[in-house]
Amino acid sequence: MNVILIVCDTWRRDLMGCYGNDWIRTPNIDRIARMGAVFENCYCGSFPTLPNRRDIITGRYEFPWRGWGPLEENDVTLSSLITKSGRVSYFITDVYHHWRRGGNYRRDFSGFELIRGQERDNWITDVDIEIDYPAPEYEKTERIKPHLRNVKFLRKDEKDWFAPQVFSRAIRWIQHDASHKNFFLMIDSFDPHEPWDPPRYYTNLYDDPNYDGYEYVAPSYRPIEGYLSETEFKHVQAMYAGEITVVDGWIGFFLEQVEAIDLMDKTMIIITTDHGTYNGDHGQVGKLQTHMYQGISHIPMIVWHPNLANGERFNQLVQPIDIFPTVLEAVGLKIPEGIHGKSLIPVLEGKDEKLRDAAIFGRFNYSYNVTDGEYVLYHWLPYTPPADGMNKTALFHLPSDPKEENNIAESDNQTLLRMRRLLKRKLEDIHAPRELLNRLDLNN
């Protein structure tokens, strides 16, 4: 069995047709979802980008112990187990964070490719390149200047955008390397993460083609009111939607090639993301470091297996840590002890497995959250007034309040206590540091 893992950064589940969206074009994701299995209740674990990748690659939560950082020397990685078994593993990505701050996430793969130029990648230094600033705020910050310089140098037609480059490399790899038996290919696309600057004809699918205002391709993470006009925000949404349609299209080209060389009947394909982003919900844009509401934490997970669960939808609580044991079981390798993830193979086989009674997720030193699928508790480290902002305990009943507009933390003390105890138990189950429970005031 071959395995292809596709991770697309910052893709809200409600912006896929297979999860109910009716205005963004995602025909290729929707097609593989119809063919395979859709998990309705997948929640992110460690937030954001690199903590999520460590969850995936090690099968263990990162956020209770540490934040953004490289793999540790003693981490047992998915790629190492696959490579040591004699299989070929390959890693294709444009996520430059894998190389930042000692990043070593390519470690243990048989081979890898990095597409340069995304986001803050200091790649092109040509001083003769005149940067085109899409909005005035970008002239005042270095945050996006590397990206703007890189793309001015790089882009001539659609194939020069980042997602097309990533999936073109993946197409080339399977054309030349698919003869390897039982390969593992990990494709990690930074799109549709911002900057949201797809070819203009994609944005025009979702907004007035005559729009001539500022383009906030990487909007600041903040409340929309007082920042963006209604017209400007509509255009931001259109650029994000256009970016999604670009990614979907190139996933489609890649899957067409997988089918063309007769790999579908011998390959498991997993498609997921690390987290979503605020897209107007709660009056916000971007992934602010406030509560990890559903738009951030409730993510897509789609699995194609040639022999299992074709056209099925599942309600079990699943998480990115489950990818590690799922891949190992699919290729017939032993799952090591000490991981936090649970294999999805029994679920795909139709066994009525309850993988977990609750999912925990969060960001180190910020928030620690839990959901049982019905209620969700957002719990923060205590702040000293007046520096509390939005960082207050929040409790929502998801079936009756899917938009999370009615915080019942103060009115339903019984459920609040139960969810706090659940969060404590789930952290204790993975042997989280005791001092963390004290800091979260969960020992009282």
Coordinates of C-alpha atoms in Angstrom, one line a residue:
M1 CA 0.0 0.0 0.0
N2 CA 1.3 3.5 -1.0
V3 CA 0.3 6.5 1.1
I4 CA 0.0 10.1 -0.1
L5 CA -0.6 12.7 2.6
I6 CA -1.7 16.2 1.5
V7 CA -1.6 19.0 4.0
C8 CA -2.9 22.4 2.9
D9 CA -2.4 25.1 5.4
T10 CA -5.2 27.3 6.7
W11 CA -8.2 25.7 4.9
R12 CA -11.5 26.2 6.7
R13 CA -13.7 23.1 6.5
D14 CA -16.8 25.2 5.7
L15 CA -15.1 26.5 2.6
M16 CA -15.2 23.0 0.9
G17 CA -18.3 21.8 -0.9
C18 CA -18.1 18.4 0.7
Y19 CA -18.6 20.2 4.1
G20 CA -21.6 22.2 3.0
N21 CA -20.2 25.2 1.1
D22 CA -22.3 26.2 -1.9
W23 CA -20.4 29.2 -3.3
I24 CA -16.7 28.3 -3.5
R25 CA -15.6 26.0 -6.3
T26 CA -13.8 22.9 -4.9
P27 CA -14.8 20.1 -7.4
N28 CA -11.7 18.0 -6.9
I29 CA -11.7 17.9 -3.2
D30 CA -15.5 17.2 -3.4
R31 CA -14.9 14.3 -5.8
I32 CA -12.3 12.5 -3.6
A33 CA -14.7 13.1 -0.7
R34 CA -17.5 11.4 -2.5
M35 CA -15.2 8.5 -3.4
G36 CA -13.7 8.1 0.1
A37 CA -14.4 8.9 3.7
V38 CA -15.3 12.3 5.3
F39 CA -14.7 12.8 9.0
E40 CA -17.2 15.3 10.3
N41 CA -15.5 15.9 13.7
C42 CA -11.9 16.4 13.2
Y43 CA -10.3 18.9 15.5
C44 CA -6.8 20.4 15.4
G45 CA -4.4 19.5 18.1
S46 CA -1.4 21.8 18.5
F47 CA -1.7 25.2 16.9
P48 CA -0.5 26.7 14.6
T49 CA 1.7 25.5 11.6
L50 CA 4.8 23.8 12.9
P51 CA 3.2 22.5 16.2
N52 CA 0.6 20.8 13.9
R53 CA 3.3 19.3 11.7
R54 CA 5.0 17.8 14.8
D55 CA 1.7 16.3 15.9
I56 CA 1.4 14.7 12.5
I57 CA 5.0 13.5 12.2
T58 CA 5.3 12.1 15.8
G59 CA 1.7 11.1 16.6
R60 CA 1.9 13.1 19.8
Y61 CA 0.5 16.4 21.0
E62 CA 3.0 19.1 21.2
F63 CA 1.1 22.0 22.8
P64 CA 1.1 20.9 26.5
W65 CA 4.9 20.9 26.5
R66 CA 6.2 23.5 24.2
G67 CA 5.5 25.9 21.3
W68 CA 6.9 26.5 17.9
G69 CA 10.2 24.6 17.3
P70 CA 12.1 21.9 15.5
L71 CA 11.9 18.2 16.0
E72 CA 13.7 16.9 19.0
E73 CA 16.5 14.4 18.6
N74 CA 14.6 11.7 20.5
D75 CA 11.4 12.2 18.4
V76 CA 10.4 9.0 16.7
T77 CA 9.0 10.2 13.3
L78 CA 6.6 8.7 10.8
S79 CA 9.2 9.2 8.1
S80 CA 11.9 7.4 10.0
L81 CA 9.8 4.3 10.6
I82 CA 8.8 4.1 7.0
T83 CA 12.3 4.7 5.7
K84 CA 13.8 2.2 8.0
S85 CA 11.3 -0.4 6.8
G86 CA 12.9 -0.2 3.3
R87 CA 10.2 1.9 1.8
V88 CA 10.8 5.2 0.0
S89 CA 9.6 8.4 1.7
Y90 CA 9.5 11.8 0.0
F91 CA 8.6 15.3 1.2
I92 CA 7.6 18.2 -1.1
T93 CA 6.8 21.5 0.5
D94 CA 6.8 25.3 0.1
V95 CA 6.3 25.8 3.9
Y96 CA 9.6 27.7 4.6
H97 CA 8.9 27.4 8.3
H98 CA 10.2 23.8 8.1
W99 CA 13.7 25.3 7.7
R100 CA 13.3 28.3 10.2
R101 CA 14.8 28.3 13.7
G102 CA 16.6 25.1 13.4
G103 CA 13.7 23.4 11.6
N104 CA 14.5 19.9 10.6
Y105 CA 11.2 18.4 9.6
R106 CA 12.7 17.0 6.4
R107 CA 14.7 14.7 8.7
D108 CA 14.4 11.0 8.0
F109 CA 12.8 11.3 4.6
S110 CA 14.5 9.4 1.7
G111 CA 14.4 12.7 -0.2
F112 CA 12.8 16.1 -0.2
E113 CA 12.1 19.3 -2.2
L114 CA 11.6 22.8 -0.9
I115 CA 9.9 25.4 -3.2
R116 CA 11.4 28.8 -2.3
G117 CA 9.7 32.2 -1.9
Q118 CA 6.6 31.7 0.3
E119 CA 5.5 34.3 2.9
R120 CA 8.6 35.7 4.8
D121 CA 11.2 33.5 3.0
N122 CA 14.2 35.8 2.4
W123 CA 15.0 34.4 -1.0
I124 CA 15.3 37.1 -3.7
T125 CA 17.5 40.1 -2.7
D126 CA 17.7 41.9 -6.0
V127 CA 17.6 45.6 -5.1
D128 CA 16.5 46.5 -8.6
I129 CA 13.1 44.8 -8.1
E130 CA 10.5 47.5 -7.4
I131 CA 8.0 46.2 -4.9
D132 CA 4.3 46.7 -5.7
Y133 CA 2.4 47.3 -2.5
P134 CA -1.2 46.2 -2.7
A135 CA -2.2 48.3 0.4
P136 CA -0.5 51.2 2.2
E137 CA 0.0 49.2 5.5
Y138 CA 2.5 46.9 3.7
E139 CA 4.9 49.8 3.1
K140 CA 5.4 50.2 6.8
T141 CA 6.3 46.6 7.8
E142 CA 8.8 44.1 6.8
R143 CA 6.3 41.2 7.4
I144 CA 5.3 40.8 3.8
K145 CA 8.1 42.5 1.8
P146 CA 10.0 39.3 1.2
H147 CA 6.9 37.7 -0.4
L148 CA 6.1 40.7 -2.5
R149 CA 9.7 40.9 -3.8
N150 CA 9.8 37.1 -4.4
V151 CA 6.6 37.0 -6.5
K152 CA 7.5 40.1 -8.5
F153 CA 10.6 38.2 -9.6
L154 CA 8.9 34.8 -10.0
R155 CA 5.5 35.1 -11.5
K156 CA 4.7 35.2 -15.2
D157 CA 1.8 32.7 -15.5
E158 CA -0.3 30.4 -13.2
K159 CA 2.3 27.7 -13.0
D160 CA 4.6 30.1 -11.2
W161 CA 2.2 30.5 -8.2
F162 CA 3.2 28.4 -5.2
A163 CA 0.5 25.7 -5.1
P164 CA 1.0 24.9 -8.8
Q165 CA 4.7 24.6 -8.2
V166 CA 4.1 22.2 -5.3
F167 CA 1.7 19.9 -7.1
S168 CA 3.7 20.1 -10.3
R169 CA 6.7 18.7 -8.4
A170 CA 4.5 16.0 -6.9
I171 CA 3.3 15.1 -10.4
R172 CA 6.8 14.9 -11.6
W173 CA 7.8 12.7 -8.6
I174 CA 5.1 10.1 -9.0
Q175 CA 5.8 10.0 -12.8
H176 CA 9.4 9.0 -12.1
D177 CA 9.2 7.3 -8.7
A178 CA 5.9 5.5 -8.5
S179 CA 7.6 2.3 -9.4
H180 CA 8.9 2.2 -5.8
K181 CA 6.8 -0.3 -3.8
N182 CA 4.8 1.1 -0.9
F183 CA 6.1 4.7 -1.0
F184 CA 5.1 7.5 1.4
L185 CA 4.7 10.9 -0.2
M186 CA 4.0 13.9 2.0
I187 CA 2.9 17.1 0.1
D188 CA 2.8 20.1 2.4
S189 CA 1.3 23.2 0.7
F190 CA 1.4 26.5 2.5
D191 CA -1.6 27.7 0.3
P192 CA -4.3 28.6 0.9
H193 CA -2.6 30.4 3.9
E194 CA -2.3 34.1 3.3
P195 CA -0.9 36.0 1.4
W196 CA -4.1 35.6 -0.6
D197 CA -3.0 36.7 -4.0
P198 CA -4.2 34.2 -6.6
P199 CA -4.2 35.0 -10.3
R200 CA -6.8 37.8 -10.6
Y201 CA -9.1 35.7 -12.7
Y202 CA -9.7 33.4 -9.7
T203 CA -10.5 36.4 -7.4
N204 CA -12.9 37.6 -10.1
L205 CA -15.0 34.4 -9.7
Y206 CA -16.1 35.7 -6.3
D207 CA -16.0 39.5 -6.5
D208 CA -16.7 42.4 -8.8
P209 CA -14.0 42.2 -11.6
N210 CA -14.0 46.0 -11.6
Y211 CA -12.9 46.2 -8.0
D212 CA -10.0 48.8 -7.9
G213 CA -9.5 49.3 -4.1
Y214 CA -6.7 48.2 -1.9
E215 CA -5.9 44.5 -1.7
Y216 CA -5.3 43.3 1.8
V217 CA -3.6 40.1 0.7
A218 CA -2.3 39.4 4.2
P219 CA -4.8 41.2 6.5
S220 CA -3.7 42.0 10.0
Y221 CA -5.2 39.6 12.6
R222 CA -7.7 41.9 14.2
P223 CA -11.4 42.9 14.4
I224 CA -12.8 44.0 11.0
E225 CA -14.6 47.0 12.3
G226 CA -12.5 50.1 12.0
Y227 CA -10.0 48.2 9.8
L228 CA -11.7 47.1 6.6
S229 CA -14.7 48.6 4.8
E230 CA -17.5 46.2 3.8
T231 CA -16.3 46.3 0.2
E232 CA -12.6 45.7 1.1
F233 CA -13.5 42.8 3.3
K234 CA -15.7 41.2 0.6
H235 CA -12.6 41.4 -1.6
V236 CA -10.5 39.8 1.1
Q237 CA -13.0 36.9 1.2
A238 CA -12.9 36.7 -2.6
M239 CA -9.1 36.5 -2.6
Y240 CA -9.1 33.7 0.0
A241 CA -11.8 31.9 -2.0
G242 CA -9.7 32.3 -5.2
E243 CA -6.7 30.9 -3.4
I244 CA -8.7 27.9 -2.4
T245 CA -9.9 27.3 -5.9
V246 CA -6.3 27.4 -7.2
V247 CA -5.2 24.8 -4.7
D248 CA -8.2 22.6 -5.4
G249 CA -7.5 22.8 -9.1
W250 CA -3.9 21.7 -8.8
I251 CA -4.9 18.9 -6.4
G252 CA -7.1 17.8 -9.2
F253 CA -4.3 17.8 -11.7
F254 CA -2.2 15.8 -9.3
L255 CA -5.0 13.2 -8.7
E256 CA -5.6 12.9 -12.4
Q257 CA -2.0 11.8 -12.8
V258 CA -2.3 9.4 -9.9
E259 CA -5.3 7.8 -11.7
A260 CA -3.5 7.9 -15.1
I261 CA -0.6 5.8 -13.9
D262 CA -3.0 3.4 -12.2
L263 CA -2.1 4.1 -8.6
M264 CA -5.6 4.7 -7.1
D265 CA -6.3 1.1 -6.4
K266 CA -3.0 0.7 -4.4
T267 CA -2.8 4.0 -2.6
M268 CA -4.3 5.6 0.4
I269 CA -4.7 9.4 0.2
I270 CA -5.3 11.6 3.2
I271 CA -6.2 15.3 2.8
T272 CA -6.3 17.7 5.7
T273 CA -5.2 21.0 7.1
D274 CA -3.6 22.4 10.3
H275 CA -6.3 25.0 11.2
G276 CA -8.7 27.4 9.8
T277 CA -8.9 31.2 10.1
Y278 CA -11.5 33.8 11.0
N279 CA -13.4 34.8 7.9
G280 CA -15.8 37.4 9.4
D281 CA -17.0 35.1 12.1
H282 CA -16.9 36.8 15.5
G283 CA -16.2 40.0 13.7
Q284 CA -12.6 38.9 13.1
V285 CA -10.2 38.4 10.2
G286 CA -7.1 36.1 10.5
K287 CA -6.2 33.7 13.2
L288 CA -6.0 35.9 16.2
Q289 CA -4.6 34.5 19.4
T290 CA -8.0 34.6 21.0
H291 CA -10.3 31.7 21.4
M292 CA -9.8 28.9 18.9
Y293 CA -13.4 29.0 17.8
Q294 CA -14.8 26.4 15.4
G295 CA -13.5 28.4 12.4
I296 CA -10.0 27.8 13.6
S297 CA -10.2 24.4 15.4
H298 CA -12.8 22.3 13.5
I299 CA -10.9 21.1 10.4
P300 CA -11.4 18.8 7.4
M301 CA -10.1 15.3 7.2
I302 CA -10.8 13.2 4.0
V303 CA -9.4 9.7 3.5
W304 CA -9.4 7.7 0.3
H305 CA -8.6 4.0 0.8
P306 CA -9.2 1.7 -2.2
N307 CA -10.7 -1.1 -0.2
L308 CA -12.5 0.7 2.7
A309 CA -15.3 3.2 3.4
N310 CA -16.0 4.4 -0.1
G311 CA -18.6 7.2 0.2
E312 CA -18.9 7.1 4.0
R313 CA -19.1 9.9 6.5
F314 CA -18.0 9.4 10.1
N315 CA -18.8 11.3 13.3
Q316 CA -15.9 10.0 15.5
L317 CA -13.7 12.7 17.1
V318 CA -10.4 12.5 15.2
Q319 CA -7.3 14.6 15.2
P320 CA -4.0 15.1 13.2
I321 CA -2.2 12.9 15.7
D322 CA -4.2 10.0 14.3
I323 CA -2.5 10.2 10.9
F324 CA 0.7 8.7 12.3
P325 CA -0.8 5.3 13.4
T326 CA -3.2 5.3 10.5
V327 CA -0.4 5.4 8.0
L328 CA 1.6 2.8 9.9
E329 CA -1.3 0.4 10.1
A330 CA -2.1 0.9 6.4
V331 CA 1.4 -0.1 5.3
G332 CA 1.6 -3.0 7.8
L333 CA 4.1 -1.5 10.2
K334 CA 3.9 -1.8 14.0
I335 CA 2.6 1.2 15.9
P336 CA 5.0 2.2 18.6
E337 CA 4.0 2.6 22.2
G338 CA 3.7 6.1 23.8
I339 CA 1.9 7.9 21.0
H340 CA -1.3 9.8 21.6
G341 CA -3.0 9.1 18.2
K342 CA -5.4 6.3 17.3
S343 CA -5.5 4.5 14.0
L344 CA -8.4 5.3 11.8
I345 CA -8.3 2.0 10.0
P346 CA -10.8 0.3 12.3
V347 CA -13.2 3.1 11.7
L348 CA -12.7 2.8 7.9
E349 CA -13.3 -0.9 8.2
G350 CA -16.8 -0.2 9.6
K351 CA -16.1 -1.1 13.2
D352 CA -18.2 1.1 15.5
E353 CA -15.1 2.4 17.3
K354 CA -15.2 5.3 19.7
L355 CA -11.6 6.5 19.3
R356 CA -11.8 9.1 22.2
D357 CA -14.5 10.6 24.4
A358 CA -13.0 14.1 23.9
A359 CA -10.5 16.0 21.8
I360 CA -8.0 18.5 23.3
F361 CA -6.4 21.3 21.3
G362 CA -4.6 24.5 22.0
R363 CA -1.6 26.7 21.7
F364 CA 1.3 26.5 24.1
N365 CA 1.2 29.1 26.8
Y366 CA -2.0 30.6 25.5
S367 CA -5.1 28.4 25.5
Y368 CA -6.0 24.8 26.4
N369 CA -9.3 23.6 25.1
V370 CA -11.5 20.5 25.0
T371 CA -14.6 19.3 23.2
D372 CA -16.7 16.2 23.6
G373 CA -18.4 16.9 20.3
E374 CA -21.4 18.5 22.0
Y375 CA -19.9 21.1 24.2
V376 CA -16.6 22.9 23.7
L377 CA -14.6 24.6 26.5
Y378 CA -12.0 27.3 25.7
H379 CA -9.8 27.7 28.7
W380 CA -7.0 30.2 29.1
L381 CA -4.1 30.7 31.4
P382 CA -5.2 33.3 33.9
Y383 CA -4.4 36.9 33.1
T384 CA -4.1 39.8 35.5
P385 CA -6.6 42.6 34.9
P386 CA -6.8 44.7 32.9
A387 CA -4.8 42.6 30.5
D388 CA -7.5 40.0 30.0
G389 CA -9.0 41.2 26.6
M390 CA -11.0 38.3 25.1
N391 CA -9.1 35.7 27.0
K392 CA -11.9 34.6 29.2
T393 CA -13.2 31.1 29.8
A394 CA -15.9 30.3 27.2
L395 CA -18.3 27.4 27.0
F396 CA -20.7 26.7 24.1
H397 CA -23.3 24.0 23.3
L398 CA -22.5 23.3 19.6
P399 CA -25.8 21.7 18.5
S400 CA -27.9 24.7 19.6
D401 CA -25.2 27.4 19.1
P402 CA -23.0 26.4 16.1
K403 CA -21.8 30.0 15.7
E404 CA -20.8 30.1 19.3
E405 CA -22.6 33.3 20.1
N406 CA -23.9 32.4 23.6
N407 CA -21.2 31.8 26.2
I408 CA -22.8 29.7 28.9
A409 CA -19.8 29.5 31.1
E410 CA -21.4 31.6 33.8
S411 CA -25.0 30.2 33.5
D412 CA -24.3 26.5 33.3
N413 CA -21.9 25.8 36.2
Q414 CA -22.6 22.1 36.2
T415 CA -21.4 21.6 32.6
L416 CA -18.5 24.0 33.1
L417 CA -17.3 21.9 36.0
R418 CA -17.7 18.7 34.0
M419 CA -15.8 20.1 31.0
R420 CA -13.0 21.4 33.3
R421 CA -12.7 18.0 34.8
L422 CA -12.7 16.5 31.3
L423 CA -9.9 18.8 30.2
K424 CA -7.9 17.9 33.3
R425 CA -8.4 14.2 32.8
K426 CA -7.3 14.4 29.1
L427 CA -4.2 16.3 30.1
E428 CA -3.4 13.8 32.8
D429 CA -4.0 10.9 30.5
I430 CA -1.0 12.1 28.3
H431 CA 1.1 12.9 31.4
A432 CA 1.1 16.6 30.8
P433 CA 3.3 18.5 33.2
R434 CA 1.6 18.9 36.6
E435 CA 2.7 22.5 36.8
L436 CA 0.5 23.1 33.7
L437 CA -2.6 21.9 35.5
N438 CA -1.7 24.2 38.4
R439 CA -1.2 27.2 36.0
L440 CA -4.6 26.4 34.4
D441 CA -6.1 26.2 37.9
L442 CA -7.5 22.7 37.1
N443 CA -6.3 21.1 40.4
N444 CA -9.0 23.0 42.4

